[in-house]
PDB file of C-alpha atoms in Angstrom:
ATOM      1  CA  MET A  26     -57.241 -92.582 -25.636  1.00 49.00           C
ATOM      2  CA  GLY A  27     -55.640 -89.959 -23.402  1.00 48.00           C
ATOM      3  CA  ILE A  28     -52.225 -88.519 -23.869  1.00 46.00           C
ATOM      4  CA  SER A  29     -49.957 -89.134 -20.932  1.00 47.00           C
ATOM      5  CA  ARG A  30     -47.608 -86.337 -19.761  1.00 49.00           C
ATOM      6  CA  ARG A  31     -44.067 -87.400 -19.106  1.00 49.00           C
ATOM      7  CA  GLU A  32     -41.589 -85.460 -17.015  1.00 50.00           C
ATOM      8  CA  GLY A  33     -37.865 -85.837 -16.618  1.00 51.00           C
ATOM      9  CA  ARG A  34     -34.622 -83.920 -16.860  1.00 49.00           C
ATOM     10  CA  PHE A  35     -32.739 -82.835 -19.942  1.00 42.00           C
ATOM     11  CA  LEU A  36     -29.094 -81.805 -19.454  1.00 44.00           C
ATOM     12  CA  GLY A  37     -29.877 -81.210 -15.796  1.00 47.00           C
ATOM     13  CA  VAL A  38     -32.925 -78.953 -16.567  1.00 45.00           C
ATOM     14  CA  PRO A  39     -36.434 -80.139 -15.531  1.00 51.00           C
ATOM     15  CA  TRP A  40     -38.818 -80.648 -18.497  1.00 48.00           C
ATOM     16  CA  ALA A  41     -42.198 -82.024 -19.359  1.00 50.00           C
ATOM     17  CA  SER A  42     -43.400 -83.566 -22.609  1.00 48.00           C
ATOM     18  CA  GLY A  43     -44.583 -80.856 -24.978  1.00 50.00           C
ATOM     19  CA  SER A  44     -42.200 -78.282 -23.521  1.00 49.00           C
ATOM     20  CA  LEU A  45     -38.734 -79.520 -24.280  1.00 48.00           C
ATOM     21  CA  PRO A  46     -36.251 -76.833 -23.152  1.00 49.00           C
ATOM     22  CA  VAL A  47     -33.897 -75.345 -25.613  1.00 49.00           C
ATOM     23  CA  PRO A  48     -30.490 -74.881 -24.080  1.00 51.00           C
ATOM     24  CA  SER A  49     -29.006 -71.433 -24.546  1.00 50.00           C
ATOM     25  CA  ALA A  50     -25.904 -70.913 -26.597  1.00 51.00           C
ATOM     26  CA  PRO A  51     -22.704 -70.807 -24.553  1.00 52.00           C
ATOM     27  CA  GLY A  52     -22.062 -67.101 -25.322  1.00 53.00           C
ATOM     28  CA  ARG A  53     -25.677 -65.867 -25.107  1.00 53.00           C
ATOM     29  CA  ALA A  54     -25.655 -65.240 -21.341  1.00 51.00           C
ATOM     30  CA  SER A  55     -22.393 -63.320 -21.432  1.00 53.00           C
ATOM     31  CA  SER A  56     -23.639 -61.301 -24.429  1.00 54.00           C
ATOM     32  CA  ALA A  57     -26.814 -60.325 -22.598  1.00 53.00           C
ATOM     33  CA  LEU A  58     -24.831 -59.282 -19.531  1.00 51.00           C
ATOM     34  CA  GLY A  59     -22.506 -57.167 -21.659  1.00 54.00           C
ATOM     35  CA  ALA A  60     -25.458 -55.499 -23.364  1.00 53.00           C
ATOM     36  CA  ARG A  61     -26.979 -54.567 -20.019  1.00 57.00           C
ATOM     37  CA  LEU A  62     -23.703 -53.114 -18.768  1.00 50.00           C
ATOM     38  CA  PHE A  63     -23.255 -51.161 -22.009  1.00 49.00           C
ATOM     39  CA  ALA A  64     -26.765 -49.718 -21.720  1.00 51.00           C
ATOM     40  CA  LYS A  65     -26.130 -48.578 -18.142  1.00 53.00           C
ATOM     41  CA  ALA A  66     -22.730 -47.011 -18.891  1.00 51.00           C
ATOM     42  CA  PRO A  67     -24.006 -43.606 -20.156  1.00 49.00           C
ATOM     43  CA  LEU A  68     -26.238 -43.209 -17.103  1.00 48.00           C
ATOM     44  CA  THR A  69     -23.354 -44.070 -14.784  1.00 51.00           C
ATOM     45  CA  ILE A  70     -21.058 -41.542 -16.480  1.00 45.00           C
ATOM     46  CA  LEU A  71     -23.770 -38.842 -16.367  1.00 42.00           C
ATOM     47  CA  LEU A  72     -24.397 -39.338 -12.653  1.00 43.00           C
ATOM     48  CA  ALA A  73     -20.686 -39.217 -11.929  1.00 46.00           C
ATOM     49  CA  ALA A  74     -20.276 -35.976 -13.914  1.00 41.00           C
ATOM     50  CA  MET A  75     -23.180 -34.151 -12.288  1.00 44.00           C
ATOM     51  CA  PRO A  76     -22.085 -31.577  -9.682  1.00 44.00           C
ATOM     52  CA  ALA A  77     -23.068 -32.015  -6.107  1.00 41.00           C
ATOM     53  CA  PRO A  78     -26.200 -30.104  -5.098  1.00 42.00           C
ATOM     54  CA  VAL A  79     -25.582 -26.552  -3.911  1.00 43.00           C
ATOM     55  CA  SER A  80     -26.708 -26.044  -0.332  1.00 45.00           C
ATOM     56  CA  ALA A  81     -25.446 -22.443  -0.045  1.00 53.00           C
ATOM     57  CA  VAL A  82     -27.863 -19.526  -0.264  1.00 65.00           C
ATOM     58  CA  ASP A  83     -26.874 -16.669  -2.593  1.00 82.00           C
ATOM     59  CA  LEU A  84     -28.351 -13.353  -1.371  1.00 90.00           C
ATOM     60  CA  GLU A  85     -26.247 -10.405  -2.502  1.00 92.00           C
ATOM     61  CA  LEU A  86     -26.550  -6.681  -1.853  1.00 95.00           C
ATOM     62  CA  GLU A  87     -24.570  -4.553  -4.303  1.00 96.00           C
ATOM     63  CA  LEU A  88     -23.769  -0.844  -4.442  1.00 96.00           C
ATOM     64  CA  THR A  89     -22.815   0.854  -7.715  1.00 95.00           C
ATOM     65  CA  ALA A  90     -21.224   4.294  -8.097  1.00 96.00           C
ATOM     66  CA  GLY A  91     -19.870   5.912 -11.229  1.00 96.00           C
ATOM     67  CA  GLY A  92     -20.039   8.620 -13.860  1.00 95.00           C
ATOM     68  CA  THR A  93     -22.659   9.180 -16.573  1.00 94.00           C
ATOM     69  CA  ALA A  94     -22.359  10.540 -20.107  1.00 91.00           C
ATOM     70  CA  PRO A  95     -25.444  11.581 -22.182  1.00 91.00           C
ATOM     71  CA  LEU A  96     -25.848  10.025 -25.642  1.00 90.00           C
ATOM     72  CA  THR A  97     -29.020  11.389 -27.258  1.00 86.00           C
ATOM     73  CA  GLU A  98     -30.310  14.865 -28.085  1.00 79.00           C
ATOM     74  CA  VAL A  99     -32.929  14.570 -25.350  1.00 81.00           C
ATOM     75  CA  LEU A 100     -30.131  15.235 -22.845  1.00 81.00           C
ATOM     76  CA  ARG A 101     -28.276  17.643 -25.114  1.00 74.00           C
ATOM     77  CA  ARG A 102     -28.276  20.393 -22.477  1.00 76.00           C
ATOM     78  CA  ALA A 103     -26.911  18.029 -19.835  1.00 83.00           C
ATOM     79  CA  GLU A 104     -23.308  17.455 -18.909  1.00 85.00           C
ATOM     80  CA  ALA A 105     -21.551  14.392 -17.638  1.00 87.00           C
ATOM     81  CA  GLY A 106     -22.849  13.547 -14.209  1.00 92.00           C
ATOM     82  CA  ALA A 107     -23.003  10.747 -11.682  1.00 94.00           C
ATOM     83  CA  GLY A 108     -24.927   7.531 -11.190  1.00 95.00           C
ATOM     84  CA  LEU A 109     -25.726   5.531  -8.070  1.00 96.00           C
ATOM     85  CA  GLY A 110     -27.433   2.174  -7.716  1.00 96.00           C
ATOM     86  CA  LEU A 111     -28.468  -0.275  -5.028  1.00 97.00           C
ATOM     87  CA  GLN A 112     -29.222  -3.823  -6.131  1.00 97.00           C
ATOM     88  CA  PHE A 113     -30.403  -6.968  -4.373  1.00 96.00           C
ATOM     89  CA  THR A 114     -30.191 -10.359  -6.092  1.00 95.00           C
ATOM     90  CA  TRP A 115     -30.931 -13.976  -5.321  1.00 93.00           C
ATOM     91  CA  GLY A 116     -29.080 -16.860  -6.966  1.00 90.00           C
ATOM     92  CA  ALA A 117     -31.756 -18.812  -8.839  1.00 91.00           C
ATOM     93  CA  THR A 118     -29.175 -21.187 -10.378  1.00 88.00           C
ATOM     94  CA  ARG A 119     -25.405 -21.568 -10.317  1.00 83.00           C
ATOM     95  CA  TYR A 120     -25.046 -18.961 -13.059  1.00 87.00           C
ATOM     96  CA  LEU A 121     -28.318 -16.943 -13.082  1.00 92.00           C
ATOM     97  CA  ASP A 122     -29.376 -14.320 -10.499  1.00 94.00           C
ATOM     98  CA  ILE A 123     -32.678 -12.468 -10.311  1.00 96.00           C
ATOM     99  CA  GLY A 124     -33.410  -9.370  -8.285  1.00 96.00           C
ATOM    100  CA  ALA A 125     -34.323  -5.684  -8.146  1.00 97.00           C
ATOM    101  CA  ARG A 126     -32.390  -2.432  -8.446  1.00 97.00           C
ATOM    102  CA  TYR A 127     -32.991   1.189  -7.467  1.00 98.00           C
ATOM    103  CA  GLY A 128     -30.917   3.729  -9.345  1.00 96.00           C
ATOM    104  CA  VAL A 129     -30.370   7.495  -9.522  1.00 96.00           C
ATOM    105  CA  GLY A 130     -28.841   9.353 -12.460  1.00 95.00           C
ATOM    106  CA  ILE A 131     -27.710  12.964 -12.000  1.00 93.00           C
ATOM    107  CA  PHE A 132     -27.226  15.182 -15.083  1.00 92.00           C
ATOM    108  CA  PRO A 133     -26.089  18.798 -14.515  1.00 90.00           C
ATOM    109  CA  GLN A 134     -27.497  21.187 -17.138  1.00 84.00           C
ATOM    110  CA  GLN A 135     -25.578  23.675 -19.237  1.00 77.00           C
ATOM    111  CA  ALA A 136     -28.599  25.965 -19.710  1.00 71.00           C
ATOM    112  CA  VAL A 137     -29.380  28.977 -17.529  1.00 73.00           C
ATOM    113  CA  ASP A 138     -32.682  30.684 -16.780  1.00 68.00           C
ATOM    114  CA  ALA A 139     -33.676  34.251 -17.711  1.00 68.00           C
ATOM    115  CA  ALA A 140     -31.901  35.636 -14.657  1.00 74.00           C
ATOM    116  CA  GLY A 141     -28.658  33.879 -15.579  1.00 73.00           C
ATOM    117  CA  ASN A 142     -28.919  31.230 -12.893  1.00 77.00           C
ATOM    118  CA  GLU A 143     -27.945  27.663 -13.618  1.00 76.00           C
ATOM    119  CA  GLN A 144     -30.778  25.202 -14.018  1.00 79.00           C
ATOM    120  CA  ASP A 145     -31.234  22.397 -11.526  1.00 84.00           C
ATOM    121  CA  PRO A 146     -29.749  19.058 -12.666  1.00 88.00           C
ATOM    122  CA  ILE A 147     -31.975  16.537 -14.383  1.00 89.00           C
ATOM    123  CA  LEU A 148     -32.607  13.552 -12.124  1.00 93.00           C
ATOM    124  CA  ASP A 149     -33.564  10.046 -13.176  1.00 95.00           C
ATOM    125  CA  HIS A 150     -35.008   7.751 -10.492  1.00 96.00           C
ATOM    126  CA  SER A 151     -35.519   4.130 -11.542  1.00 96.00           C
ATOM    127  CA  ALA A 152     -36.839   0.877 -10.112  1.00 97.00           C
ATOM    128  CA  SER A 153     -36.049  -2.165 -12.239  1.00 97.00           C
ATOM    129  CA  ALA A 154     -36.278  -5.938 -12.258  1.00 97.00           C
ATOM    130  CA  VAL A 155     -32.842  -7.463 -12.957  1.00 97.00           C
ATOM    131  CA  LEU A 156     -31.506 -10.655 -14.510  1.00 96.00           C
ATOM    132  CA  ARG A 157     -27.778 -11.367 -14.191  1.00 96.00           C
ATOM    133  CA  LEU A 158     -25.868 -14.063 -16.046  1.00 93.00           C
ATOM    134  CA  ALA A 159     -22.403 -15.260 -15.004  1.00 90.00           C
ATOM    135  CA  ILE A 160     -20.638 -15.806 -18.338  1.00 90.00           C
ATOM    136  CA  VAL A 161     -17.232 -17.031 -17.125  1.00 83.00           C
ATOM    137  CA  GLY A 162     -16.092 -17.717 -13.586  1.00 73.00           C
ATOM    138  CA  GLY A 163     -18.116 -17.861 -10.393  1.00 58.00           C
ATOM    139  CA  ASP A 164     -19.433 -21.248  -9.301  1.00 54.00           C
ATOM    140  CA  ALA A 165     -19.761 -22.563 -12.843  1.00 48.00           C
ATOM    141  CA  GLY A 166     -20.347 -19.885 -15.466  1.00 53.00           C
ATOM    142  CA  TRP A 167     -22.601 -20.115 -18.489  1.00 54.00           C
ATOM    143  CA  LEU A 168     -19.685 -21.329 -20.625  1.00 57.00           C
ATOM    144  CA  GLY A 169     -19.015 -24.078 -18.085  1.00 55.00           C
ATOM    145  CA  ARG A 170     -15.503 -23.147 -17.046  1.00 52.00           C
ATOM    146  CA  THR A 171     -13.833 -20.933 -14.475  1.00 48.00           C
ATOM    147  CA  GLY A 172     -11.961 -17.754 -15.233  1.00 45.00           C
ATOM    148  CA  THR A 173      -8.233 -17.200 -15.095  1.00 46.00           C
ATOM    149  CA  MET A 174      -8.545 -15.459 -11.726  1.00 52.00           C
ATOM    150  CA  ASP A 175     -10.907 -15.492  -8.773  1.00 70.00           C
ATOM    151  CA  GLY A 176     -14.096 -13.740  -9.846  1.00 80.00           C
ATOM    152  CA  GLU A 177     -16.543 -13.729 -12.748  1.00 87.00           C
ATOM    153  CA  LEU A 178     -17.439 -11.932 -15.956  1.00 91.00           C
ATOM    154  CA  TRP A 179     -21.141 -11.081 -15.861  1.00 94.00           C
ATOM    155  CA  LEU A 180     -23.900  -9.620 -17.997  1.00 96.00           C
ATOM    156  CA  ASP A 181     -27.148  -8.201 -16.643  1.00 95.00           C
ATOM    157  CA  VAL A 182     -30.287  -6.570 -18.032  1.00 97.00           C
ATOM    158  CA  GLY A 183     -32.842  -4.411 -16.257  1.00 97.00           C
ATOM    159  CA  LEU A 184     -36.400  -3.504 -17.138  1.00 97.00           C
ATOM    160  CA  GLY A 185     -38.514  -1.059 -15.169  1.00 96.00           C
ATOM    161  CA  TYR A 186     -40.023   2.304 -14.295  1.00 97.00           C
ATOM    162  CA  HIS A 187     -38.200   5.643 -14.589  1.00 96.00           C
ATOM    163  CA  MET A 188     -39.047   9.083 -13.276  1.00 95.00           C
ATOM    164  CA  ILE A 189     -36.842  11.358 -15.381  1.00 93.00           C
ATOM    165  CA  GLY A 190     -37.334  15.032 -14.734  1.00 88.00           C
ATOM    166  CA  GLN A 191     -41.100  15.333 -14.218  1.00 89.00           C
ATOM    167  CA  GLU A 192     -42.033  12.468 -16.554  1.00 92.00           C
ATOM    168  CA  SER A 193     -42.857   8.832 -15.826  1.00 94.00           C
ATOM    169  CA  CYS A 194     -41.533   6.475 -18.483  1.00 95.00           C
ATOM    170  CA  PHE A 195     -40.493   2.918 -19.269  1.00 95.00           C
ATOM    171  CA  GLY A 196     -36.785   2.089 -19.385  1.00 96.00           C
ATOM    172  CA  PHE A 197     -34.249  -0.614 -20.231  1.00 96.00           C
ATOM    173  CA  ASP A 198     -30.577  -1.079 -19.405  1.00 97.00           C
ATOM    174  CA  ALA A 199     -27.829  -3.609 -20.060  1.00 97.00           C
ATOM    175  CA  ALA A 200     -24.467  -3.890 -18.328  1.00 97.00           C
ATOM    176  CA  LEU A 201     -21.247  -5.847 -18.618  1.00 97.00           C
ATOM    177  CA  GLY A 202     -18.768  -6.100 -15.774  1.00 96.00           C
ATOM    178  CA  TYR A 203     -16.203  -8.153 -13.933  1.00 92.00           C
ATOM    179  CA  ARG A 204     -16.148  -8.819 -10.212  1.00 89.00           C
ATOM    180  CA  PHE A 205     -13.142  -9.850  -8.170  1.00 87.00           C
ATOM    181  CA  ASP A 206     -13.695 -12.005  -5.085  1.00 84.00           C
ATOM    182  CA  VAL A 207     -11.818 -10.102  -2.386  1.00 84.00           C
ATOM    183  CA  THR A 208     -12.807 -12.234   0.588  1.00 82.00           C
ATOM    184  CA  ASP A 209     -15.483 -14.799   1.296  1.00 77.00           C
ATOM    185  CA  GLY A 210     -18.726 -13.008   0.374  1.00 80.00           C
ATOM    186  CA  LEU A 211     -17.149  -9.654  -0.573  1.00 87.00           C
ATOM    187  CA  ALA A 212     -16.530  -8.713  -4.214  1.00 88.00           C
ATOM    188  CA  LEU A 213     -15.832  -5.585  -6.250  1.00 91.00           C
ATOM    189  CA  GLY A 214     -15.118  -4.690  -9.844  1.00 94.00           C
ATOM    190  CA  PRO A 215     -15.754  -2.376 -12.814  1.00 96.00           C
ATOM    191  CA  LEU A 216     -18.876  -2.174 -14.978  1.00 96.00           C
ATOM    192  CA  PHE A 217     -20.128  -0.498 -18.143  1.00 97.00           C
ATOM    193  CA  ARG A 218     -23.894   0.084 -18.497  1.00 97.00           C
ATOM    194  CA  THR A 219     -26.065   1.533 -21.269  1.00 96.00           C
ATOM    195  CA  ASN A 220     -29.418   3.049 -20.311  1.00 95.00           C
ATOM    196  CA  ALA A 221     -32.452   4.046 -22.388  1.00 95.00           C
ATOM    197  CA  VAL A 222     -35.702   5.687 -21.268  1.00 95.00           C
ATOM    198  CA  PHE A 223     -38.523   5.578 -23.813  1.00 94.00           C
ATOM    199  CA  GLY A 224     -41.539   7.843 -24.275  1.00 90.00           C
ATOM    200  CA  THR A 225     -40.338  11.171 -22.911  1.00 90.00           C
ATOM    201  CA  SER A 226     -41.896  14.320 -24.355  1.00 88.00           C
ATOM    202  CA  GLU A 227     -38.702  14.891 -26.379  1.00 86.00           C
ATOM    203  CA  GLY A 228     -38.027  11.301 -27.418  1.00 89.00           C
ATOM    204  CA  THR A 229     -35.748   8.581 -26.083  1.00 91.00           C
ATOM    205  CA  ALA A 230     -33.224   9.593 -23.442  1.00 92.00           C
ATOM    206  CA  SER A 231     -30.111   7.430 -23.333  1.00 94.00           C
ATOM    207  CA  TRP A 232     -26.771   7.555 -21.569  1.00 94.00           C
ATOM    208  CA  VAL A 233     -23.870   5.347 -20.507  1.00 95.00           C
ATOM    209  CA  THR A 234     -22.525   4.683 -17.040  1.00 95.00           C
ATOM    210  CA  PHE A 235     -18.944   3.774 -16.111  1.00 95.00           C
ATOM    211  CA  GLY A 236     -18.626   2.707 -12.531  1.00 95.00           C
ATOM    212  CA  LEU A 237     -17.442   0.458  -9.760  1.00 96.00           C
ATOM    213  CA  THR A 238     -19.526  -2.107  -7.925  1.00 95.00           C
ATOM    214  CA  ILE A 239     -19.034  -3.495  -4.453  1.00 95.00           C
ATOM    215  CA  GLY A 240     -21.202  -6.331  -3.232  1.00 93.00           C
ATOM    216  CA  TYR A 241     -21.571  -8.606  -0.259  1.00 92.00           C
ATOM    217  CA  ASP A 242     -23.193 -12.035  -0.318  1.00 88.00           C
ATOM    218  CA  PHE A 243     -25.264 -12.252   2.870  1.00 86.00           C
ATOM    219  CA  GLY A 244     -25.887 -15.892   2.045  1.00 77.00           C
ATOM    220  CA  THR A 245     -22.511 -16.616   3.634  1.00 64.00           C
ATOM    221  CA  LEU A 246     -24.130 -15.820   6.992  1.00 67.00           C
ATOM    222  CA  LEU A 247     -26.909 -18.339   6.352  1.00 66.00           C
ATOM    223  CA  ARG A 248     -24.736 -21.250   5.297  1.00 58.00           C
ATOM    224  CA  ALA A 249     -24.804 -23.906   7.970  1.00 51.00           C
ATOM    225  CA  GLU A 250     -21.428 -25.258   8.965  1.00 55.00           C
ATOM    226  CA  PRO A 251     -21.221 -29.024   8.562  1.00 56.00           C
ATOM    227  CA  ALA A 252     -21.530 -30.810  11.873  1.00 56.00           C
ATOM    228  CA  PRO A 253     -18.330 -32.571  12.969  1.00 63.00           C
ATOM    229  CA  PRO A 254     -18.481 -36.355  12.874  1.00 66.00           C
ATOM    230  CA  ALA A 255     -19.498 -37.932  16.154  1.00 64.00           C
ATOM    231  CA  GLU A 256     -16.682 -39.547  18.038  1.00 66.00           C
ATOM    232  CA  PRO A 257     -17.140 -43.225  18.729  1.00 66.00           C
ATOM    233  CA  VAL A 258     -17.933 -44.111  22.309  1.00 62.00           C
ATOM    234  CA  TYR A 259     -16.074 -47.086  23.686  1.00 62.00           C
ATOM    235  CA  GLU A 260     -17.699 -48.838  26.566  1.00 62.00           C
ATOM    236  CA  PRO A 261     -15.388 -50.574  29.073  1.00 60.00           C
TER     237      PRO A 261
END
């Protein structure tokens, strides 16, 4: 004897024998909808808080000039001198720049030769890779807030090759400075840098540099101006 299959409707919902529908609770649908909205809320807030993508190109050329003061006994016969630097950086992120720097340190000597003539100054030529971090200010700043005035507080480190005197050595430097945005693309400000050159015949040579930097962001020349909106054309 076969089993017949019966079909009909139960509370307006189609059903067949053996599969009687179970009506949902009155609040179940609204609860499920609320759960979905609650799950999507963090994602919505995150997307709204994210900054707009940066379309500008950051390519900065910076010139540094200042005075130097020897620190270690390696430069004990040297006097305070001068330091010059030329640096090129590219903005990898909103607060991190990478680049290269060429620098010259000039250290006049106190010593004289046998004839009583002054010795030539000690020169340090360097070529270094540079990382710069914007701590406060700039577009965003590592601490995530702007400064109290237009500009940024920055920290950079350099690692590279030094030719000090007649010796080729490895060197490291770290600097802290503040830059003021004078005009669009042009900035200047003070800096303090410590320098160390390792492996000279007399030990580690180190000195400090106090100076002024002036830089120009050539990326301002590459930023495309937004196209004006097209005017609607009305046909007669």
